[in-house]
Coordinates of N, CA and C in Angstrom, one line a residue:
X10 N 0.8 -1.2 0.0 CA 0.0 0.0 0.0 C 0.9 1.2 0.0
X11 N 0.3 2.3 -0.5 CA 1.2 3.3 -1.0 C 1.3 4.6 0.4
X12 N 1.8 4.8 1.2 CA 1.4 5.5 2.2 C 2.1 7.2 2.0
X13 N 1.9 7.6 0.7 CA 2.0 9.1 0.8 C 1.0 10.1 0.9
X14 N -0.1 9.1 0.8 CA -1.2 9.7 0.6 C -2.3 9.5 1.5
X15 N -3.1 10.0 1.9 CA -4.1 9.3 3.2 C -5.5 8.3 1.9
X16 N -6.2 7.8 1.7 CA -7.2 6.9 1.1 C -8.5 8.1 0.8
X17 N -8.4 9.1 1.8 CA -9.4 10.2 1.4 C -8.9 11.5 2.3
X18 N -8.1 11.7 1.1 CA -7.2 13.3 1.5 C -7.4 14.9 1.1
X19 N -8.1 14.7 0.2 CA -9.2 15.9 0.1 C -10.5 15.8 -0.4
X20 N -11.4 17.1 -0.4 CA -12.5 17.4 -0.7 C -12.5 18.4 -1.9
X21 N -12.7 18.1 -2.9 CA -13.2 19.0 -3.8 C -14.6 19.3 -4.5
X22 N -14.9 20.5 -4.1 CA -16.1 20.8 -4.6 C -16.2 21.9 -5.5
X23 N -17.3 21.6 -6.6 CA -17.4 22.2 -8.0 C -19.2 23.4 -7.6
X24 N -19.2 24.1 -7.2 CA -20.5 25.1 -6.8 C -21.4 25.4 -8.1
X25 N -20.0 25.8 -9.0 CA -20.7 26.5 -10.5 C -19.4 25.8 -11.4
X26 N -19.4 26.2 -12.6 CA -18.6 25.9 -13.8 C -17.5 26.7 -13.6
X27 N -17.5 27.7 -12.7 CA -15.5 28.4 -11.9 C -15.7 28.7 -11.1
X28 N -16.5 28.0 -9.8 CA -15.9 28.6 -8.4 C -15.8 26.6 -7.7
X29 N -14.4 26.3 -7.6 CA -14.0 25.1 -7.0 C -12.8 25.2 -6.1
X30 N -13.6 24.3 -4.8 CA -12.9 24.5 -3.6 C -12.4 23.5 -3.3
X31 N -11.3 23.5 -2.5 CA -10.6 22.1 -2.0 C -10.3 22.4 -1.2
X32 N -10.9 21.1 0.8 CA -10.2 21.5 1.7 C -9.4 19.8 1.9
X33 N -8.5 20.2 2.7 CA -7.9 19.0 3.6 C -9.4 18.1 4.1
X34 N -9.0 16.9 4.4 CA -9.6 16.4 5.0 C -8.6 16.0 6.8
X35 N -9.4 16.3 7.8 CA -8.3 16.0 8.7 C -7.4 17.0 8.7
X36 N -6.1 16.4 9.2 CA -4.7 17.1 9.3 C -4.0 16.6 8.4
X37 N -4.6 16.1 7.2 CA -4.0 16.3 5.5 C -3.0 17.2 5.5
X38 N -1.8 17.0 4.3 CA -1.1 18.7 3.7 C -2.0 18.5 2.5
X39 N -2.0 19.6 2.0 CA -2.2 20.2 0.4 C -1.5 21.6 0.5
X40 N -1.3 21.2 -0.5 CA -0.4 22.9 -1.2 C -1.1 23.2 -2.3
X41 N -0.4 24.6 -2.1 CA -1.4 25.2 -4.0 C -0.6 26.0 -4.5
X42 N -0.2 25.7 -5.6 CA 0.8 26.8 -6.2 C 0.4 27.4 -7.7
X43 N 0.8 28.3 -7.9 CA 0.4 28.8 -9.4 C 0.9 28.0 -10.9
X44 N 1.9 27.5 -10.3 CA 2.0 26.4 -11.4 C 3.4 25.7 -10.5
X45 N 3.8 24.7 -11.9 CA 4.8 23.3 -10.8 C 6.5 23.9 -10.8
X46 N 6.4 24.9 -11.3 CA 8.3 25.2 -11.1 C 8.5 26.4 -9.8
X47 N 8.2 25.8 -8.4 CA 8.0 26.7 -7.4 C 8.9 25.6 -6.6
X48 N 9.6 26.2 -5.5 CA 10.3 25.3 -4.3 C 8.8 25.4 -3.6
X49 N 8.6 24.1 -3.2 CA 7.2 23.6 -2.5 C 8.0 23.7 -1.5
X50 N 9.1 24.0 -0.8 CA 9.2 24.2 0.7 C 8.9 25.3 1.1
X51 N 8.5 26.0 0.0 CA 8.3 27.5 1.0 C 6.5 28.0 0.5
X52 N 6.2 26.7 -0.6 CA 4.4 26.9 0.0 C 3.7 25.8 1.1
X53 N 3.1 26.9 2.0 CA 2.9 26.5 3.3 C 1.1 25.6 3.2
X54 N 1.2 24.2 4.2 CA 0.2 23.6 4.0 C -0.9 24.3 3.8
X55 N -2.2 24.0 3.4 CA -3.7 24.6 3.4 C -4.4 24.5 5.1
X56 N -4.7 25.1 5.8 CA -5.7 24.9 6.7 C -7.0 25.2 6.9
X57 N -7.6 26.0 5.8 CA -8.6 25.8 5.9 C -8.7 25.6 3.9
X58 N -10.1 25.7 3.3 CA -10.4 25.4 2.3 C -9.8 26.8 1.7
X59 N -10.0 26.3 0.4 CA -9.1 27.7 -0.7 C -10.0 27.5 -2.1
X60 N -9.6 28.4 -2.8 CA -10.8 28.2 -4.1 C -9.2 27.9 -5.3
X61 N -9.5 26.9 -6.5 CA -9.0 26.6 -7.4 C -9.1 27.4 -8.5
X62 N -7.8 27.7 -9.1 CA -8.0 28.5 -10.2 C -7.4 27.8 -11.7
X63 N -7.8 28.2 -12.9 CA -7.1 27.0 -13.9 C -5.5 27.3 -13.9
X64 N -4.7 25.8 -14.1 CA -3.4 26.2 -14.4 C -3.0 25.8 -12.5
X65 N -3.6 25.9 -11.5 CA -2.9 25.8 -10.6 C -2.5 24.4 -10.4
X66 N -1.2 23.9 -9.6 CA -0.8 22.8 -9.2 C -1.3 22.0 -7.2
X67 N -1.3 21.3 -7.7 CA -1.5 21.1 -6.4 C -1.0 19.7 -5.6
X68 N -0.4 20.3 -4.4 CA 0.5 18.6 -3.7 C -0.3 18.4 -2.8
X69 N -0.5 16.8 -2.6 CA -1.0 16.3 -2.3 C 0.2 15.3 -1.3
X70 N -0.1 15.5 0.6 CA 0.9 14.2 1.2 C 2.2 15.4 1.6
X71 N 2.8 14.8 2.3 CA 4.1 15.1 2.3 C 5.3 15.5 1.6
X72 N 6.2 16.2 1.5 CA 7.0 16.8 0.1 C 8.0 15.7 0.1
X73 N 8.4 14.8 0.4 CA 9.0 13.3 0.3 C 8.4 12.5 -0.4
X74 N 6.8 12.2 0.0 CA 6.2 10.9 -0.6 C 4.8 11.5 -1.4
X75 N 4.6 12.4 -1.2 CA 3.4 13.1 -1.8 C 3.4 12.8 -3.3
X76 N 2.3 13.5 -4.0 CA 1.9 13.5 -5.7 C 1.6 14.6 -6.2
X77 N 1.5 15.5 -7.0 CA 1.0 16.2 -7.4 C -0.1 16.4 -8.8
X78 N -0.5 16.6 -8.9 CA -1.7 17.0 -9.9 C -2.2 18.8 -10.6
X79 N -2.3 18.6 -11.6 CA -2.6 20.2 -12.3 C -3.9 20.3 -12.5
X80 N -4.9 21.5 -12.0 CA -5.9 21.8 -12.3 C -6.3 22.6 -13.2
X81 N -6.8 21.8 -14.7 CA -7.1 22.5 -16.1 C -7.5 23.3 -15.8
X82 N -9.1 22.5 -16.1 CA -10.6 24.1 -15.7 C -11.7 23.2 -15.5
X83 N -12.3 23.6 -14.9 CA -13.3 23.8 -14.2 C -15.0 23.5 -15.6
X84 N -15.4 22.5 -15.7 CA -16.5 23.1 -16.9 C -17.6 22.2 -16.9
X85 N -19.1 22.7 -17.2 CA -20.3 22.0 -16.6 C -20.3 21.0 -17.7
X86 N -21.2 20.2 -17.3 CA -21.8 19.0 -18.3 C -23.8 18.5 -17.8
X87 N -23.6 18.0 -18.9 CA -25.1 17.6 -18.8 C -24.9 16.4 -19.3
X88 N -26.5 15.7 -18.8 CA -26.9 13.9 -19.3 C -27.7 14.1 -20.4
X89 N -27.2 13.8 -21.6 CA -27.5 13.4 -22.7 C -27.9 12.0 -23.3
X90 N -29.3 11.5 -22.7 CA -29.5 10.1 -23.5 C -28.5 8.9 -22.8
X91 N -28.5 8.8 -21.3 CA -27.5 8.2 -20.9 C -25.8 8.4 -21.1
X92 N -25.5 9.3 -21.7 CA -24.3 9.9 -22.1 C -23.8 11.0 -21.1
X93 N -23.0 11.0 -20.6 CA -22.3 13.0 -20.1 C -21.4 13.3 -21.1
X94 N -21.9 14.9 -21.2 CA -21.6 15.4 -22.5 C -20.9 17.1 -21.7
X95 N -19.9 17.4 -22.4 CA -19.7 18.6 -21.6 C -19.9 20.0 -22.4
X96 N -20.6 20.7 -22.1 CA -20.9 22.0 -22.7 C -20.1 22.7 -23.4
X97 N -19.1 22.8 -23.0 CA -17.6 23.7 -23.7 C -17.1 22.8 -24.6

């Protein structure tokens, strides 16, 4: 088992088609940086929730074993005939 990560380490939530929030779950880290060529030692954990913007990066876990992931954008969809179909 892979232990950089907790099994349910954050919360992301989508309100509208651009306002998306991510908190810790617990005493989680996440970081948020403007994009990935930043020393992640000097962005400081999240404690409380923060809103997502496109293009940002975000670590996930400790800066030893952690992961990171990039957040495109943000965009609605609908059920089409059994299908999800995305508007944009």
């Amino acid at each position: 088992q892979y232990l950089g990560i907790a099994a349910v380490h954050a919360r992301i939530q989508a309100s509208s088609s651009t306002d998306v929030l991510i908190s810790p779950i617990e005493n989680t880290e996440i970081r948020i940086a403007e994009h990935e060529n930043v020393n992640w030692k000097n962005i400081y954990p999240l404690r409380k929730p923060a809103y997502l913007t496109n293009g940002n990066v975000i670590h996930l876990g400790s800066l030893q074993y952690g992961c990171r992931f990039k957040f495109i954008r943000c965009a609605s969809f609908v059920w089409e005939k059994q299908n999800l179909s995305s508007l944009t």
